[in-house]
Short mmCIF file of C-alpha atoms in Angstrom, two decimals:
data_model
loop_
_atom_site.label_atom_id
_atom_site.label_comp_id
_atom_site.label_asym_id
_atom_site.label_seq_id
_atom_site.Cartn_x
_atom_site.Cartn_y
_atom_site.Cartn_z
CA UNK F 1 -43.40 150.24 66.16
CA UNK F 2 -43.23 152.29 68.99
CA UNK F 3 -46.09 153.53 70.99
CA UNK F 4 -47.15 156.90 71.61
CA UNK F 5 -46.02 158.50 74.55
CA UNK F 6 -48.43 158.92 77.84
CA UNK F 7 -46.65 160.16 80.06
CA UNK F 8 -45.25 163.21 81.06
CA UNK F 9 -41.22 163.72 81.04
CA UNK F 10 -39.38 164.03 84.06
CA UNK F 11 -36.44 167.13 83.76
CA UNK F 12 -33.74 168.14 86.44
CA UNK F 13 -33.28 171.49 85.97
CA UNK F 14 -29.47 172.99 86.48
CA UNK F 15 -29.71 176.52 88.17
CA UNK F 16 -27.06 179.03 88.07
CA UNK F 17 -24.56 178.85 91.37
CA UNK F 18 -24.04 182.43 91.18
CA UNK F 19 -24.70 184.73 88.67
CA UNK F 20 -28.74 184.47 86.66
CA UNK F 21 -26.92 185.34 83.44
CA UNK F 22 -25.36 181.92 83.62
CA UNK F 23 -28.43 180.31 83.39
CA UNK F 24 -29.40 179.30 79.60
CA UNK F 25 -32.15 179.87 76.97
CA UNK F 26 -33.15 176.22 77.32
CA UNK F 27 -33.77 176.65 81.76
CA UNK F 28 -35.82 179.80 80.82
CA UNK F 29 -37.70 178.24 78.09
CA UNK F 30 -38.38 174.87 80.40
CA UNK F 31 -39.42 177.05 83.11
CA UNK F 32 -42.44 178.50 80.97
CA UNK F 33 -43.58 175.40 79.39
CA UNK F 34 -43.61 172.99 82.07
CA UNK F 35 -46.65 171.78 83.55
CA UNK F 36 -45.04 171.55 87.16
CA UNK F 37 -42.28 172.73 88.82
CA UNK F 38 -40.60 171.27 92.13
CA UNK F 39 -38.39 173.67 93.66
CA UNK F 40 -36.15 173.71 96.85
CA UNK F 41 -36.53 176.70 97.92
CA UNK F 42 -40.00 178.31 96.31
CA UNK F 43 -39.30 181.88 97.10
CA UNK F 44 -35.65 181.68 95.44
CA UNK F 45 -37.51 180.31 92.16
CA UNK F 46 -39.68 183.25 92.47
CA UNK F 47 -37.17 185.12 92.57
CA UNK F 48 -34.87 183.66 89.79
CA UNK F 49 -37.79 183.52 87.25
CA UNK F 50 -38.18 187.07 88.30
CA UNK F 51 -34.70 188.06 87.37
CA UNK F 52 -34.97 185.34 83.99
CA UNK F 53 -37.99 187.07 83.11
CA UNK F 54 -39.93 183.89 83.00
CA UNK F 55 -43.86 183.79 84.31
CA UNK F 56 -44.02 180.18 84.84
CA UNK F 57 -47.56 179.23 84.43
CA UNK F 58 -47.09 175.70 86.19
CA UNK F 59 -48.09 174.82 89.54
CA UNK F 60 -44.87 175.27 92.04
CA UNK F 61 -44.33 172.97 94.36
CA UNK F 62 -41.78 172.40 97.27
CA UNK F 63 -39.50 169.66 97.22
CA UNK F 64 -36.59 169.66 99.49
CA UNK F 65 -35.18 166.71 101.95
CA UNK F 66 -37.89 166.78 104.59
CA UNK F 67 -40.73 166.04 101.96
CA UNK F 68 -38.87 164.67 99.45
CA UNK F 69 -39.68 160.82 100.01
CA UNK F 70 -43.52 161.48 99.84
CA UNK F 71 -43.53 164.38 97.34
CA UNK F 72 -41.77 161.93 95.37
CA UNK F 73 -44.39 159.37 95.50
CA UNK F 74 -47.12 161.92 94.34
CA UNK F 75 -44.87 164.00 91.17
CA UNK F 76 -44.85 160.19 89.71
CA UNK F 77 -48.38 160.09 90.38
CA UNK F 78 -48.67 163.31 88.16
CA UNK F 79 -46.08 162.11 85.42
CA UNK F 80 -48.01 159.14 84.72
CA UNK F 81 -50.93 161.08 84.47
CA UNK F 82 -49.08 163.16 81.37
CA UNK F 83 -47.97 166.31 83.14
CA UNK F 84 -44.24 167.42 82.85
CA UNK F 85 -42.24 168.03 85.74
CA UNK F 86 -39.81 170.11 86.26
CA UNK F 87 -36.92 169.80 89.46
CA UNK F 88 -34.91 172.83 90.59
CA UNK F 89 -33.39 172.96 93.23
CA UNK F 90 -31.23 176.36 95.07
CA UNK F 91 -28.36 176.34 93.09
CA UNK F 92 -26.43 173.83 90.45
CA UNK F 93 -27.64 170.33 89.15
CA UNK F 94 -31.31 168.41 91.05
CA UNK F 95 -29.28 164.92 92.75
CA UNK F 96 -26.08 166.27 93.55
CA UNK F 97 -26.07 166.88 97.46
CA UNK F 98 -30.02 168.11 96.76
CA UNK F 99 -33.18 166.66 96.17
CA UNK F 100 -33.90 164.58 93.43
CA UNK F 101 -31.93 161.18 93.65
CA UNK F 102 -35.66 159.48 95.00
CA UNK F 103 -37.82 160.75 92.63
CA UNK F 104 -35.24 159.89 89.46
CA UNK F 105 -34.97 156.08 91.16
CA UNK F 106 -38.80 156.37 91.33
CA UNK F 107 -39.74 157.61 88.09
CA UNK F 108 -37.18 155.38 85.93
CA UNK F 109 -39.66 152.53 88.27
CA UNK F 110 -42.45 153.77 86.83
CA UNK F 111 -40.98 153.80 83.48
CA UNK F 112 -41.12 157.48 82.79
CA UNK F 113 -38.75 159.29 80.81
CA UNK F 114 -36.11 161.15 82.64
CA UNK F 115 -33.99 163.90 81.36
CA UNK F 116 -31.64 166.50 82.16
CA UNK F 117 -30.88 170.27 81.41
CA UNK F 118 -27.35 170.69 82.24
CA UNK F 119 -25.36 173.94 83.28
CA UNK F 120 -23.82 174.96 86.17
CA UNK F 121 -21.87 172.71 88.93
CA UNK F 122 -19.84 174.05 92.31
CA UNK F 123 -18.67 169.80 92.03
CA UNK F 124 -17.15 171.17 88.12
CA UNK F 125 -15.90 174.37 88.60
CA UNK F 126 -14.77 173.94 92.28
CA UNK F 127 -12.26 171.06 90.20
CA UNK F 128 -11.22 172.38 87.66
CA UNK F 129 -10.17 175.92 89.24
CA UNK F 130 -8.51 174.43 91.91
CA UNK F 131 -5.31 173.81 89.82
CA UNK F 132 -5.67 170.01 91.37
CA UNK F 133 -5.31 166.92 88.69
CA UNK F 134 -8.88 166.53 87.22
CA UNK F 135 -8.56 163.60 85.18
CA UNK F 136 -9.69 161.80 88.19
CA UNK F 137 -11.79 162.59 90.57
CA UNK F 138 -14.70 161.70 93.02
CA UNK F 139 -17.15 163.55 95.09
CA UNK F 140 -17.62 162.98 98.90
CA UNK F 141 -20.36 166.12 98.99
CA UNK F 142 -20.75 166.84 103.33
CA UNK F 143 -18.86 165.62 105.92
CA UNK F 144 -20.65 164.03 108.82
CA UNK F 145 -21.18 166.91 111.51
CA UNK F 146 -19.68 164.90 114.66
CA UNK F 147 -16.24 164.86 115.37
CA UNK F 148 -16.12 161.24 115.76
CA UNK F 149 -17.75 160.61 112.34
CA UNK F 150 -15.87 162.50 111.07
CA UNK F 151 -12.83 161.48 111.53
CA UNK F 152 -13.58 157.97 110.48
CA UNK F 153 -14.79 159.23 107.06
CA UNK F 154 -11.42 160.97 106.34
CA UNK F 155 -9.53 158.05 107.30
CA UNK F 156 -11.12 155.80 105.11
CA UNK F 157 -9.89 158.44 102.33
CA UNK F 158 -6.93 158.50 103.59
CA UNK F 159 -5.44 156.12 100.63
CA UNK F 160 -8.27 157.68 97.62
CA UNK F 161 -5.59 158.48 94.81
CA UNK F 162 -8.45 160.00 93.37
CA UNK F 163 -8.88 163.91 93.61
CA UNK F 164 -11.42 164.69 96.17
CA UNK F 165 -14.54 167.48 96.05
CA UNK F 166 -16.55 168.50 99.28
CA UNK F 167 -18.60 170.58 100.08
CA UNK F 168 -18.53 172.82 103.83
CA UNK F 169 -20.74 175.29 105.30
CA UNK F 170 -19.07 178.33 106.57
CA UNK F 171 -18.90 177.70 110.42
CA UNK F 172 -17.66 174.00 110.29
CA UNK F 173 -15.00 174.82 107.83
CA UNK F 174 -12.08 174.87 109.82
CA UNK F 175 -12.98 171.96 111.99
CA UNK F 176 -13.23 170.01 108.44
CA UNK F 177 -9.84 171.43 107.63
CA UNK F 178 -8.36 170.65 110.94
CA UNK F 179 -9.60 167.04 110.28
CA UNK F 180 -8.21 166.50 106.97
CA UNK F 181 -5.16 167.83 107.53
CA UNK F 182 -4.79 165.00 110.54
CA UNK F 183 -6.30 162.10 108.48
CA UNK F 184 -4.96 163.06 105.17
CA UNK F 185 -1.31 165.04 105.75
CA UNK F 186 -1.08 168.96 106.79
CA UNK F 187 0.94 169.13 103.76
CA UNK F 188 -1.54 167.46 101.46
CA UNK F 189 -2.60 170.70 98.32
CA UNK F 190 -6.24 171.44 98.75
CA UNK F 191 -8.15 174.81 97.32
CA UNK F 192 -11.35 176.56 99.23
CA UNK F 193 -13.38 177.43 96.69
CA UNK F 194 -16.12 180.39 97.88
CA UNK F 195 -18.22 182.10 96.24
CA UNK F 196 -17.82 180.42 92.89
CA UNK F 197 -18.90 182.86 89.96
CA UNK F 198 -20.31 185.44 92.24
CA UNK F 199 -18.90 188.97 92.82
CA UNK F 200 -16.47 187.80 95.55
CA UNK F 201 -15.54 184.67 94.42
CA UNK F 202 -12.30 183.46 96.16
CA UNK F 203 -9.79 180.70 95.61
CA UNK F 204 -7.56 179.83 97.91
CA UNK F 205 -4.60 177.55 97.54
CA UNK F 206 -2.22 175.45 99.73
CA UNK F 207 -1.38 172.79 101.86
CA UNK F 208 -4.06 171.59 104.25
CA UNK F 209 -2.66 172.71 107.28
CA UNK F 210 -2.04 176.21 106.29
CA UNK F 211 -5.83 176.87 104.95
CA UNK F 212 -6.72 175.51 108.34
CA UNK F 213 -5.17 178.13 109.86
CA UNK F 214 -5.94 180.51 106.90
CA UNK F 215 -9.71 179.71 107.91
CA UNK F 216 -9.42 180.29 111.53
CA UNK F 217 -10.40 184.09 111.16
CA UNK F 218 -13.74 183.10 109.43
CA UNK F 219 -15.03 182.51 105.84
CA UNK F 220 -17.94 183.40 104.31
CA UNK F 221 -20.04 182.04 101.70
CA UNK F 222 -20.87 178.95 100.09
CA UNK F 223 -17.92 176.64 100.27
CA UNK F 224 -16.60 174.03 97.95
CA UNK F 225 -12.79 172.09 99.09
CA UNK F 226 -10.92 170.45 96.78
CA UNK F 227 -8.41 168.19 97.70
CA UNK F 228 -5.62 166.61 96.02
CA UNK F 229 -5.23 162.35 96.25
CA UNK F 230 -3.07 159.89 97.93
CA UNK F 231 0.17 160.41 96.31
CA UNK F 232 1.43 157.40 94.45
CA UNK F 233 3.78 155.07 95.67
CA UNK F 234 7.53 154.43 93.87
CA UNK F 235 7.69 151.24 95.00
CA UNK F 236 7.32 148.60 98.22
CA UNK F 237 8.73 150.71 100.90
CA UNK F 238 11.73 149.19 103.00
CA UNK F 239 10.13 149.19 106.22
CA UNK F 240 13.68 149.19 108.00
CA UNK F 241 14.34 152.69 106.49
CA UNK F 242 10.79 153.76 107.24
CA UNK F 243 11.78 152.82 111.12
CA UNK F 244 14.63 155.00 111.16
CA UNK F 245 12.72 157.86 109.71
CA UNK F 246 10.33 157.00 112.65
CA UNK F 247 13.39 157.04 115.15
CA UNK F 248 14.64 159.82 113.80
CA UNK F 249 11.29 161.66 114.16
CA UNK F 250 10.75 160.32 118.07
CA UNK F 251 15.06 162.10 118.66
CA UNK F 252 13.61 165.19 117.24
CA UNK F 253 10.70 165.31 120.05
CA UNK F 254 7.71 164.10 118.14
CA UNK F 255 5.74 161.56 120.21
CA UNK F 256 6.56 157.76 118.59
CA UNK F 257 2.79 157.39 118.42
CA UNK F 258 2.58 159.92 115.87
CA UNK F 259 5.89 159.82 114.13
CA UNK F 260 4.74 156.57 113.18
CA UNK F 261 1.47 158.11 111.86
CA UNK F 262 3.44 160.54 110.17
CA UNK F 263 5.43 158.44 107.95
CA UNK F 264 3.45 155.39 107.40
CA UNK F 265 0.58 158.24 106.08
CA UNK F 266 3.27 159.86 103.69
CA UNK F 267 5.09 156.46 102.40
CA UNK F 268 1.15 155.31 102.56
CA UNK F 269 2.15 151.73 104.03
CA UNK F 270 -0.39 150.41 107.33
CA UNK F 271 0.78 151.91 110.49
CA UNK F 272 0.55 148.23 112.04
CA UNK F 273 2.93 147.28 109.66
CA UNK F 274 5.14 149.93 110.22
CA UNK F 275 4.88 149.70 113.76
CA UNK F 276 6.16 146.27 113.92
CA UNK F 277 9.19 146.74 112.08
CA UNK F 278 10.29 149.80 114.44
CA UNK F 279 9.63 147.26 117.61
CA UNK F 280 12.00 144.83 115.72
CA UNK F 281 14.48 147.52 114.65
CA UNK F 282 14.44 148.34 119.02
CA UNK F 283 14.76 144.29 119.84
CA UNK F 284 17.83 143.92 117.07
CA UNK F 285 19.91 146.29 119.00
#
């Protein structure tokens, strides 16, 4: 037989990404009843119970990334002390790209429940409006900020066949699509999301290299990218046809360097590879 429970129940709380009225009888109900609630942003849950008409009686609490290691440490205190906790963060689901991955890791430790209240996602609804294959997909949330980091990341996704979500802020958007488009293929289909479910929301559609220019004049808004995967391959390539393509490429004016890029990215083969066969396609002449 089972014992009786002691502790309190850890729940991560999905807020709307938009509109309140997305937000469901079970958040507003949760809201009242729990015992304490860590929030993100503590003026923005003032401000959605507000609008829910909720008048939380727990104790609100901030939890965001600065404090979120040693907050974490003292909410499991609490739980195994019987009170109910409740994590909400700004928008969407407590884990994803927000606060709450520690204290979940620390609580199942502990061996308190965990549980969720689902609802709203921008990773969801970015994917499935974008018109992009959604059968499979994986989330890469922000890009590193530097350049150089940057870079690196994309290129190790160069090959994902997987459909790809991310998520931007505003001013670094074009940068991030200036960087996919050279690690991934200008002509690869992508979507910017912004302002999913709001008044203005927006989706854009196209190859990579157009939305980079598309984004040059400025975007507002809370961004979401979706981006479609490595195409799949027919077959082994012939690397002596994928030479000529190159040479073909380097007669048109594109630098060799790059033609070879070019094509070993589209016919996804290494560019080492490829490189060697056009250096013995040269020495058989």
């Amino acid at each position: 037989m089972g014992g009786v429970q002691t502790t309190g129940t850890l729940t991560l709380a999905a807020a709307p990404i938009g509109r309140t009225e997305d937000a469901s009888e079970r958040l507003r109900t949760a809201l009242a009843e729990a015992d304490i609630i860590a929030a993100e942003d503590t003026r923005r849950l003032r401000r959605l119970t507000a609008d829910l008409g909720v008048d939380p009686a727990a104790r609100i609490v901030s939890y965001y990334d600065a404090n979120e290691r040693a907050r974490a440490a003292e909410l499991v205190e609490q739980l195994r002390e019987g009170r109910d906790v409740l994590v909400i963060t700004d928008a969407g689901l407590p884990g994803v790209s927000d606060p709450g991955y520690r204290l979940v890791t620390a609580a199942i430790e502990a061996e308190v429940p965990v549980t969720v209240l689902p609802g709203p996602s921008a990773v969801t609804t970015a994917l499935v409006i974008s018109g992009l294959p959604s059968d499979r997909f994986c989330f890469e949330g922000f890009l590193p900020r530097k350049a150089g980091e940057r870079s690196a990341r994309l290129a190790s996704l160069a090959e994902e066949p997987r459909t790809m979500v991310f998520f931007e802020a505003p001013h670094r958007l074009t940068a991030a699509l200036e960087a996919m488009a050279a690690a991934l293929g200008a002509d690869r289909p992508a979507a910017v999301c912004r302002e999913l479910t709001k008044t203005y929301e927006e989706v854009r559609r196209g190859p990579l290299g157009e939305l980079a220019v598309w984004s040059a004049d400025g975007v507002r808004g809370e961004i979401t990218v979706v981006v479609g995967g490595a195409p799949e391959r027919s077959g082994d390539a012939d690397l002596g046809e994928l030479a000529e393509e190159v040479e073909r490429r380097a007669k048109d004016g594109i630098p060799r360097k790059q033609a070879i890029g070019e094509v070993a990215r589209e016919h996804r083969v290494q560019k080492r590879v490829l490189y060697d066969a056009v250096i013995a396609r040269k020495t058989a002449r």
